[in-house]
């Protein structure tokens, strides 16, 4: 594993995994702090996750076979404590005159790389986390120190010996890179969506993207909860039969997140609560129980119920589940109000959780063009 592209691929893959784990908490926090999600900000946060994984891969990989024989053969000093040793290294490695020869100097390239590696950290800390210069530089120093200590100890003694050099010059150049990144952070303000379109407590239009996001959160949450229940059940009671697995890993989490939570709360499913949406009955209030039962069966609850039947009884229910999934998604996009199939069947509207339930309130203005009439 010596090709730098391998480290890049690992970093991107790890970034996707980390993004999947943190997606629901991030969406919930974003809607409550900013009142909305914002596509560009999501991409920026994802870039931060990939960058964090890049620090890990580029500083620890490649990992050699650190056997006793390898350690004996490479038993040299793994600690460089002389500040600005890279200046002497540049002089020693210089093989010609002129700017081109200077830029080709391996020691110059290494120093520039160490500075550039921490520039994104400074930019992200200032722009995403709103921290000042002192905190940004201190964090850059702390992260670099942690990396150098990790290299010096052989990944905290997980390996038989250190396989990377811990260098005080890396600490200095990395910290400088964080300071440079702090100065360049205002460039990120050029990206759209840095500031929310309205105060967090202001209702937003119910858009197709927002509806689908809530549905996606519901789907992912049911799958994750079902997987967790399945693992715990297997560890405690052993491998269950097919029927028990279908009931505990599919139907049970669907009922909890898509029916119990709405009935106990304001009628919103777990995913709808995350994106600050709720269903409203004809009077604008919490839907009646029978409407929530119909909504559950005609929406995501019906999808997971059919999947349960497909696993426990007959696989012929699976095409029906897929058809319901497809129709629900289409009807959440196209009709006015984005009610979805469940909302249409149960006679419900989908409204912003922050809507003031008043018959004479002003309509919410859809920033994409034109006023959106009141939905309750």
Short mmCIF file of C-alpha atoms in Angstrom, two decimals:
data_model
loop_
_atom_site.label_atom_id
_atom_site.label_comp_id
_atom_site.label_asym_id
_atom_site.label_seq_id
_atom_site.Cartn_x
_atom_site.Cartn_y
_atom_site.Cartn_z
CA UNK A 1 0.00 0.00 0.00
CA UNK A 2 2.29 2.76 -1.24
CA UNK A 3 0.13 4.52 -3.83
CA UNK A 4 -1.24 7.80 -2.37
CA UNK A 5 -4.48 7.23 -4.26
CA UNK A 6 -5.15 4.22 -2.02
CA UNK A 7 -5.08 6.50 1.02
CA UNK A 8 -7.44 8.88 -0.75
CA UNK A 9 -9.90 6.10 -1.57
CA UNK A 10 -9.82 4.87 2.02
CA UNK A 11 -10.39 8.41 3.31
CA UNK A 12 -13.40 8.96 1.05
CA UNK A 13 -14.89 5.58 1.96
CA UNK A 14 -14.36 6.19 5.68
CA UNK A 15 -15.90 9.65 5.23
CA UNK A 16 -19.03 8.10 3.73
CA UNK A 17 -19.25 5.60 6.60
CA UNK A 18 -18.84 8.35 9.19
CA UNK A 19 -21.37 10.53 7.38
CA UNK A 20 -23.88 7.67 7.44
CA UNK A 21 -23.42 7.21 11.18
CA UNK A 22 -23.75 10.93 11.94
CA UNK A 23 -26.40 11.79 9.34
CA UNK A 24 -29.51 11.69 11.53
CA UNK A 25 -27.98 13.59 14.50
CA UNK A 26 -26.57 16.20 12.11
CA UNK A 27 -29.89 16.71 10.31
CA UNK A 28 -31.69 17.10 13.63
CA UNK A 29 -29.13 19.58 14.97
CA UNK A 30 -29.13 21.57 11.72
CA UNK A 31 -32.89 21.99 11.63
CA UNK A 32 -32.97 23.12 15.25
CA UNK A 33 -30.01 25.50 15.10
CA UNK A 34 -30.45 26.86 11.58
CA UNK A 35 -34.08 26.02 10.83
CA UNK A 36 -33.04 24.26 7.61
CA UNK A 37 -30.43 21.92 6.18
CA UNK A 38 -28.75 23.64 3.22
CA UNK A 39 -27.22 21.52 0.45
CA UNK A 40 -23.92 23.40 0.22
CA UNK A 41 -23.41 23.29 3.97
CA UNK A 42 -24.03 19.53 3.94
CA UNK A 43 -21.35 19.15 1.26
CA UNK A 44 -18.99 21.29 3.32
CA UNK A 45 -19.54 19.17 6.44
CA UNK A 46 -19.04 16.01 4.37
CA UNK A 47 -15.79 17.53 3.08
CA UNK A 48 -14.70 18.05 6.67
CA UNK A 49 -15.38 14.38 7.47
CA UNK A 50 -13.38 13.21 4.44
CA UNK A 51 -10.57 15.59 5.40
CA UNK A 52 -10.51 14.21 8.96
CA UNK A 53 -10.20 10.71 7.55
CA UNK A 54 -7.45 11.94 5.20
CA UNK A 55 -5.38 13.10 8.18
CA UNK A 56 -5.62 9.57 9.51
CA UNK A 57 -4.76 7.77 6.27
CA UNK A 58 -1.95 10.04 5.10
CA UNK A 59 -0.21 10.08 8.47
CA UNK A 60 -0.51 6.37 9.33
CA UNK A 61 -0.45 4.59 5.97
CA UNK A 62 1.20 2.56 4.54
CA UNK A 63 1.58 0.15 7.46
CA UNK A 64 4.54 -2.20 7.02
CA UNK A 65 4.85 -5.71 8.44
CA UNK A 66 6.21 -4.64 11.83
CA UNK A 67 7.57 -8.02 12.82
CA UNK A 68 10.50 -8.44 15.22
CA UNK A 69 12.81 -8.95 12.24
CA UNK A 70 11.53 -5.79 10.53
CA UNK A 71 11.93 -3.76 13.72
CA UNK A 72 15.50 -5.04 14.21
CA UNK A 73 16.40 -4.13 10.63
CA UNK A 74 14.86 -0.65 10.82
CA UNK A 75 15.83 0.11 14.42
CA UNK A 76 16.79 3.75 13.90
CA UNK A 77 15.76 6.90 15.71
CA UNK A 78 12.09 7.69 15.19
CA UNK A 79 12.22 11.08 16.90
CA UNK A 80 13.61 14.33 15.47
CA UNK A 81 13.70 17.12 18.09
CA UNK A 82 15.84 19.75 16.31
CA UNK A 83 13.61 22.68 15.24
CA UNK A 84 14.00 23.88 11.63
CA UNK A 85 16.02 20.84 10.67
CA UNK A 86 14.07 20.98 7.39
CA UNK A 87 16.12 24.07 6.42
CA UNK A 88 19.32 22.01 6.55
CA UNK A 89 17.53 19.21 4.71
CA UNK A 90 16.58 21.63 1.93
CA UNK A 91 20.20 22.75 1.55
CA UNK A 92 21.41 19.17 1.50
CA UNK A 93 18.80 18.02 -1.03
CA UNK A 94 19.21 21.01 -3.37
CA UNK A 95 20.68 19.74 -6.63
CA UNK A 96 20.52 22.76 -8.91
CA UNK A 97 19.88 26.48 -9.24
CA UNK A 98 16.67 28.28 -10.06
CA UNK A 99 13.07 28.18 -8.93
CA UNK A 100 12.26 24.96 -10.76
CA UNK A 101 15.07 23.06 -9.07
CA UNK A 102 14.03 24.51 -5.72
CA UNK A 103 10.43 23.39 -6.17
CA UNK A 104 11.63 19.91 -7.12
CA UNK A 105 13.61 19.64 -3.90
CA UNK A 106 12.06 16.75 -1.90
CA UNK A 107 12.62 18.55 1.39
CA UNK A 108 10.83 21.65 0.08
CA UNK A 109 7.92 19.54 -1.15
CA UNK A 110 7.69 17.82 2.24
CA UNK A 111 7.61 21.13 4.12
CA UNK A 112 5.01 22.60 1.77
CA UNK A 113 2.91 19.45 2.07
CA UNK A 114 2.99 19.62 5.87
CA UNK A 115 1.77 23.22 5.77
CA UNK A 116 -0.90 22.51 3.15
CA UNK A 117 -2.13 19.45 5.05
CA UNK A 118 -3.42 21.58 7.92
CA UNK A 119 -4.73 24.55 5.92
CA UNK A 120 -8.20 22.91 5.57
CA UNK A 121 -8.27 22.32 9.33
CA UNK A 122 -7.85 26.03 10.00
CA UNK A 123 -10.51 26.89 7.43
CA UNK A 124 -13.03 24.39 8.79
CA UNK A 125 -12.46 25.35 12.43
CA UNK A 126 -13.02 29.04 11.71
CA UNK A 127 -15.88 28.68 9.24
CA UNK A 128 -17.86 25.69 10.53
CA UNK A 129 -17.15 25.94 14.26
CA UNK A 130 -16.83 29.74 14.50
CA UNK A 131 -13.61 29.69 16.52
CA UNK A 132 -11.06 32.49 16.80
CA UNK A 133 -7.41 32.58 15.81
CA UNK A 134 -5.97 31.41 19.16
CA UNK A 135 -8.31 28.41 19.39
CA UNK A 136 -7.70 27.48 15.75
CA UNK A 137 -3.91 27.55 16.11
CA UNK A 138 -4.06 25.70 19.44
CA UNK A 139 -6.28 23.02 17.91
CA UNK A 140 -3.93 22.68 14.94
CA UNK A 141 -1.00 22.26 17.35
CA UNK A 142 -2.94 19.70 19.44
CA UNK A 143 -3.99 17.61 16.44
CA UNK A 144 -0.45 17.64 15.05
CA UNK A 145 0.98 16.71 18.45
CA UNK A 146 -1.45 13.80 18.71
CA UNK A 147 -0.40 12.59 15.25
CA UNK A 148 3.31 12.83 16.07
CA UNK A 149 2.80 10.97 19.35
CA UNK A 150 0.82 8.33 17.49
CA UNK A 151 3.70 7.86 15.06
CA UNK A 152 6.32 7.83 17.82
CA UNK A 153 4.51 5.15 19.85
CA UNK A 154 3.72 2.86 16.91
CA UNK A 155 0.03 3.80 16.98
CA UNK A 156 -0.02 3.85 20.78
CA UNK A 157 1.89 0.56 21.10
CA UNK A 158 -0.42 -1.43 18.85
CA UNK A 159 2.64 -2.30 16.72
CA UNK A 160 5.92 -3.80 17.82
CA UNK A 161 7.86 -0.64 16.99
CA UNK A 162 7.35 2.81 15.46
CA UNK A 163 7.30 2.81 11.66
CA UNK A 164 7.02 6.58 11.04
CA UNK A 165 9.25 9.48 12.10
CA UNK A 166 7.95 11.87 14.77
CA UNK A 167 9.39 15.24 13.78
CA UNK A 168 9.19 18.54 15.66
CA UNK A 169 9.35 20.32 12.29
CA UNK A 170 6.11 18.61 11.31
CA UNK A 171 4.57 20.05 14.46
CA UNK A 172 5.72 23.55 13.50
CA UNK A 173 4.70 23.40 9.85
CA UNK A 174 1.34 21.79 10.63
CA UNK A 175 0.55 24.53 13.14
CA UNK A 176 1.57 27.14 10.58
CA UNK A 177 -0.80 25.51 8.12
CA UNK A 178 -3.69 25.84 10.58
CA UNK A 179 -2.88 29.54 10.98
CA UNK A 180 -2.80 30.02 7.20
CA UNK A 181 -6.12 28.20 6.94
CA UNK A 182 -7.64 30.60 9.45
CA UNK A 183 -6.66 33.47 7.16
CA UNK A 184 -8.13 31.75 4.10
CA UNK A 185 -11.40 30.72 5.79
CA UNK A 186 -13.36 33.77 4.50
CA UNK A 187 -13.15 32.20 1.03
CA UNK A 188 -15.67 29.61 2.21
CA UNK A 189 -18.21 32.38 2.70
CA UNK A 190 -18.42 32.61 -1.08
CA UNK A 191 -20.29 29.31 -1.09
CA UNK A 192 -24.09 29.73 -1.13
CA UNK A 193 -26.19 28.81 1.89
CA UNK A 194 -23.76 29.91 4.59
CA UNK A 195 -26.46 31.84 6.39
CA UNK A 196 -29.99 30.48 6.91
CA UNK A 197 -32.68 32.01 4.74
CA UNK A 198 -34.69 33.02 7.83
CA UNK A 199 -34.41 32.84 11.64
CA UNK A 200 -34.50 29.25 12.95
CA UNK A 201 -37.98 29.62 14.42
CA UNK A 202 -39.51 30.87 11.17
CA UNK A 203 -41.67 28.29 9.32
CA UNK A 204 -40.37 27.12 5.96
CA UNK A 205 -42.34 25.81 2.98
CA UNK A 206 -43.01 22.08 2.84
CA UNK A 207 -40.89 21.07 -0.14
CA UNK A 208 -40.50 17.74 -1.88
CA UNK A 209 -36.86 17.54 -0.82
CA UNK A 210 -37.79 18.05 2.82
CA UNK A 211 -40.57 15.44 2.65
CA UNK A 212 -38.27 12.90 1.06
CA UNK A 213 -35.58 13.66 3.63
CA UNK A 214 -38.01 12.92 6.45
CA UNK A 215 -39.04 9.69 4.75
CA UNK A 216 -35.39 8.72 4.29
CA UNK A 217 -34.68 9.36 7.98
CA UNK A 218 -37.63 7.14 8.88
CA UNK A 219 -36.39 4.37 6.59
CA UNK A 220 -32.78 4.49 7.80
CA UNK A 221 -33.84 4.72 11.45
CA UNK A 222 -36.12 1.67 11.18
CA UNK A 223 -33.34 -0.32 9.51
CA UNK A 224 -30.72 0.72 12.09
CA UNK A 225 -33.02 0.04 15.04
CA UNK A 226 -34.07 -3.29 13.55
CA UNK A 227 -30.43 -4.27 13.00
CA UNK A 228 -29.59 -3.36 16.58
CA UNK A 229 -32.54 -5.35 17.94
CA UNK A 230 -31.53 -8.30 15.77
CA UNK A 231 -27.94 -8.26 17.03
CA UNK A 232 -29.00 -7.98 20.68
CA UNK A 233 -31.59 -10.75 20.26
CA UNK A 234 -29.00 -13.04 18.69
CA UNK A 235 -26.45 -12.39 21.44
CA UNK A 236 -28.97 -12.98 24.23
CA UNK A 237 -31.16 -15.79 22.89
CA UNK A 238 -29.23 -17.20 19.96
CA UNK A 239 -30.22 -17.21 16.30
CA UNK A 240 -34.04 -16.75 16.12
CA UNK A 241 -36.23 -18.34 13.47
CA UNK A 242 -37.38 -16.47 10.36
CA UNK A 243 -40.72 -15.34 11.77
CA UNK A 244 -39.22 -13.94 14.98
CA UNK A 245 -36.48 -12.20 13.02
CA UNK A 246 -39.02 -10.56 10.72
CA UNK A 247 -41.18 -9.42 13.62
CA UNK A 248 -38.39 -8.07 15.84
CA UNK A 249 -36.07 -6.67 13.18
CA UNK A 250 -38.61 -5.16 10.78
CA UNK A 251 -42.14 -4.77 12.13
CA UNK A 252 -41.29 -3.88 15.75
CA UNK A 253 -39.00 -0.90 14.96
CA UNK A 254 -41.46 0.30 12.30
CA UNK A 255 -44.33 0.29 14.79
CA UNK A 256 -42.23 2.08 17.41
CA UNK A 257 -40.88 4.84 15.16
CA UNK A 258 -43.79 5.25 12.74
CA UNK A 259 -46.82 4.67 14.95
CA UNK A 260 -46.08 4.74 18.68
CA UNK A 261 -44.07 7.97 18.52
CA UNK A 262 -46.75 9.77 16.42
CA UNK A 263 -49.58 8.62 18.69
CA UNK A 264 -47.68 9.59 21.84
CA UNK A 265 -46.59 12.93 20.36
CA UNK A 266 -48.04 15.41 17.92
CA UNK A 267 -48.72 12.90 15.16
CA UNK A 268 -45.31 13.20 13.48
CA UNK A 269 -43.17 10.16 12.77
CA UNK A 270 -39.57 10.08 13.96
CA UNK A 271 -38.26 11.31 10.59
CA UNK A 272 -40.85 14.08 10.38
CA UNK A 273 -39.91 15.32 13.83
CA UNK A 274 -36.26 15.44 12.74
CA UNK A 275 -37.07 17.77 9.80
CA UNK A 276 -39.68 19.75 11.78
CA UNK A 277 -42.76 18.52 9.93
CA UNK A 278 -46.04 17.15 11.26
CA UNK A 279 -49.30 15.84 9.82
CA UNK A 280 -52.43 17.91 10.45
CA UNK A 281 -56.05 16.81 10.42
CA UNK A 282 -58.87 18.77 8.79
CA UNK A 283 -59.00 21.10 11.81
CA UNK A 284 -55.25 21.77 11.67
CA UNK A 285 -54.56 19.87 14.88
CA UNK A 286 -53.26 16.43 15.75
CA UNK A 287 -54.90 13.78 13.55
CA UNK A 288 -57.45 11.42 15.03
CA UNK A 289 -56.23 7.95 15.97
CA UNK A 290 -58.04 6.26 13.07
CA UNK A 291 -56.34 8.64 10.62
CA UNK A 292 -52.92 7.77 12.05
CA UNK A 293 -53.69 4.06 11.72
CA UNK A 294 -54.65 4.56 8.08
CA UNK A 295 -51.56 6.69 7.50
CA UNK A 296 -49.31 4.03 9.03
CA UNK A 297 -50.76 1.26 6.85
CA UNK A 298 -50.76 3.34 3.66
CA UNK A 299 -47.26 4.72 4.13
CA UNK A 300 -43.91 3.56 5.44
CA UNK A 301 -45.60 1.39 8.07
CA UNK A 302 -47.39 -0.54 5.33
CA UNK A 303 -44.11 -0.94 3.46
CA UNK A 304 -42.38 -2.52 6.46
CA UNK A 305 -45.45 -4.60 7.25
CA UNK A 306 -45.37 -6.06 3.74
CA UNK A 307 -41.64 -6.74 4.08
CA UNK A 308 -42.37 -8.57 7.34
CA UNK A 309 -45.01 -10.70 5.62
CA UNK A 310 -42.64 -11.36 2.73
CA UNK A 311 -39.98 -12.68 5.12
CA UNK A 312 -42.27 -14.58 7.48
CA UNK A 313 -45.09 -15.83 5.24
CA UNK A 314 -44.66 -15.47 1.48
CA UNK A 315 -42.11 -13.68 -0.68
CA UNK A 316 -44.95 -12.60 -2.98
CA UNK A 317 -45.56 -9.63 -0.69
CA UNK A 318 -42.19 -8.10 -1.60
CA UNK A 319 -43.28 -6.71 -5.02
CA UNK A 320 -46.26 -5.07 -3.29
CA UNK A 321 -43.88 -3.50 -0.78
CA UNK A 322 -41.67 -2.16 -3.56
CA UNK A 323 -44.70 -0.79 -5.42
CA UNK A 324 -45.92 0.97 -2.26
CA UNK A 325 -42.43 2.40 -1.72
CA UNK A 326 -42.29 3.76 -5.28
CA UNK A 327 -45.81 5.23 -5.27
CA UNK A 328 -45.27 6.87 -1.87
CA UNK A 329 -42.12 8.57 -3.09
CA UNK A 330 -43.74 9.84 -6.29
CA UNK A 331 -46.79 11.22 -4.48
CA UNK A 332 -44.54 12.94 -1.94
CA UNK A 333 -42.91 14.82 -4.83
CA UNK A 334 -45.68 15.73 -7.24
CA UNK A 335 -48.99 16.77 -5.59
CA UNK A 336 -49.45 20.20 -4.03
CA UNK A 337 -48.59 20.01 -0.34
CA UNK A 338 -46.47 16.86 -0.80
CA UNK A 339 -48.90 14.76 1.23
CA UNK A 340 -47.67 11.43 -0.06
CA UNK A 341 -49.90 8.40 -0.50
CA UNK A 342 -50.49 8.08 3.26
CA UNK A 343 -51.56 11.70 3.59
CA UNK A 344 -53.93 11.47 0.63
CA UNK A 345 -55.56 8.28 1.90
CA UNK A 346 -55.84 9.47 5.51
CA UNK A 347 -56.97 12.99 4.56
CA UNK A 348 -54.01 14.75 6.15
CA UNK A 349 -51.96 17.82 5.33
CA UNK A 350 -48.22 18.08 6.00
CA UNK A 351 -47.26 21.33 7.71
CA UNK A 352 -44.17 22.90 9.23
CA UNK A 353 -43.90 22.13 12.92
CA UNK A 354 -43.31 25.84 13.56
CA UNK A 355 -46.52 26.92 11.86
CA UNK A 356 -48.72 29.12 14.05
CA UNK A 357 -52.13 27.53 13.89
CA UNK A 358 -54.13 30.67 13.20
CA UNK A 359 -56.71 31.00 10.40
CA UNK A 360 -55.66 34.55 9.55
CA UNK A 361 -51.87 34.09 9.50
CA UNK A 362 -49.85 35.32 6.58
CA UNK A 363 -48.87 32.71 3.96
CA UNK A 364 -45.35 31.36 4.03
CA UNK A 365 -43.34 32.64 1.07
CA UNK A 366 -41.64 29.96 -0.97
CA UNK A 367 -38.20 31.34 -1.87
CA UNK A 368 -38.28 29.38 -5.12
CA UNK A 369 -41.03 31.66 -6.35
CA UNK A 370 -44.54 32.61 -5.29
CA UNK A 371 -46.41 32.38 -2.00
CA UNK A 372 -47.37 29.02 -0.59
CA UNK A 373 -50.93 29.12 0.73
CA UNK A 374 -51.61 28.10 4.32
CA UNK A 375 -51.63 24.34 4.70
CA UNK A 376 -53.86 23.90 7.74
#
